[in-house]
């Protein structure tokens, strides 16, 4: 199945193509893949994260489905 | 012993008086709000002699409390018609604190409306008022450059003087005018932006306040060792929490652009969509990449003692300073809300706002409303600049623009005008982020995100989580944050310390430990919250006396009726819940003996 993955702030350097940037990359994943699986695959640092699937907060155990957009942020804030 | 410096512009006299005992525990916003409540009639004309401009460092101003050098400026707001506290960084607060000045109260209006004065405070305690007609009508940068006798564009450290400057928009009495405060490099790029306080300063005939701080010492503490221990504890927390130690210093506040956009709450083209396709061009990440490539500064504090350091400079292709790295709110208002996706354009607009002395949030929301009228197109940066030029030149149309989003929307017959209590909404749409809608609706300040920053729990997973799309729990979340914010504003802390304070109990403890060790008074967690409640009570009661009712604590109708993409939601927090936010006010008013 195809899932779009977007990474922000200092996570963007963990895109597998190594090119950084905040644009989506399309991943071809096995059915049943969870967000945690993708995080492990990317090798994201072990720190708190804020995760969205299709613009809604999602827990790491969430199973992704075809066409999802997965966005992962390190802890950020401002205002 | 802290003192009040009273400057009467009708009689051109200056006096000092001891801070009244009843306000001994107040600083910053608590003090500006208590003074305005007590000394300004609620029905006063904000532009008349009975209004007062009150400027106060926090209770810990002038000390080494980390991030403790914020400045509060208060008055009856010409924009909202209510009690206003506008908060700013810059170096002035610590300087005033070191001078033992609890507040400057500027009252009266000069008989001669053509005058421009500089109020000067010297380290030996001398204060004077000097006519500076040469500064009249000048932009904020030129004012500072002339006043200092240096080239405004030159990078150099200030010679230990802090300026509080009014721009031409304020001198012309425009309701969106803010007041600029110089940063450690002497650039007038920090703003008490909201609520039209520049217009109040304009009526007083004061163009500039200069605070000469050469040789001033930090303040003494009742218990120095305890104070230093609490400072260490506090800065330890700020330099440990992921947000205050990494994201903010690396990318600045504008690191928020992508996450608010992802959450579907990034108001786009006058609040007609929750996502902006051009967000990456104006995001904190892009701003950092451009600035690093051009050799600009990407990390400093807006005042000495800031350990978070979210500030940065935006520079041109040759590396020359243009403006402060636009904050998230400014990049959004002058960017996404106007459909503009280019960082250089946003920075040029930001600089222009700074120079004419206008609030970037109100300016961007106003331009977005004007674009919605169809007179100019969304995305047209040159047309947006022309709007700001009209303001700077003080044309008839410029005076409409300069009065903000609501004035502009009414003038051009725009249907959806995003304001509460006449003040433009900041950078979070209240439909998909319902907690912030409660703050916008109920804040004493009009639509103001900083007043109760629910984005923490609604989006950022700081201080717990509350589902942003549902109404449940939002009123309680907003109430707690409005109280805590009023407390931080009163002590003089930058509200960004809240990200660490909400997650780390030791950071909260360190705050009352610093207050106790500095003052020698008893401070604990309850006392801190009481300070916040008392501050809000003065503001709430003043607004009631000025004619505000619960009906003013509402969002514009379109937020309740027109669903916003991508979540297709409207704001659903009930009126009863909104009205519960100030439930503590009668009890606290009784304790204070005020009505
Ligand atoms: S964190 Fe940013 S706004 Fe707060 S005091 Fe530091 S530089 Fe100023």
mmCIF file of C-alpha atoms in Angstrom, chain B residues 69 78 117 125 146 169 203 292 344 371 471 530 545 574:
data_model
loop_
_atom_site.group_PDB
_atom_site.id
_atom_site.type_symbol
_atom_site.label_atom_id
_atom_site.label_comp_id
_atom_site.label_asym_id
_atom_site.label_seq_id
_atom_site.Cartn_x
_atom_site.Cartn_y
_atom_site.Cartn_z
ATOM 1 C CA UNK B 69 12.680 40.806 31.470
ATOM 2 C CA UNK B 78 -8.677 52.624 21.576
ATOM 3 C CA UNK B 117 8.739 64.997 23.497
ATOM 4 C CA UNK B 125 17.545 58.869 39.090
ATOM 5 C CA UNK B 146 18.664 59.935 14.912
ATOM 6 C CA UNK B 169 0.857 55.350 12.888
ATOM 7 C CA UNK B 203 -2.076 61.568 22.278
ATOM 8 C CA UNK B 292 21.800 30.701 7.445
ATOM 9 C CA UNK B 344 11.254 37.935 1.396
ATOM 10 C CA UNK B 371 -8.319 41.198 -0.052
ATOM 11 C CA UNK B 471 -15.781 21.212 22.702
ATOM 12 C CA UNK B 530 -4.137 34.245 43.075
ATOM 13 C CA UNK B 545 -17.807 49.148 33.699
ATOM 14 C CA UNK B 574 -21.550 26.488 24.220
#
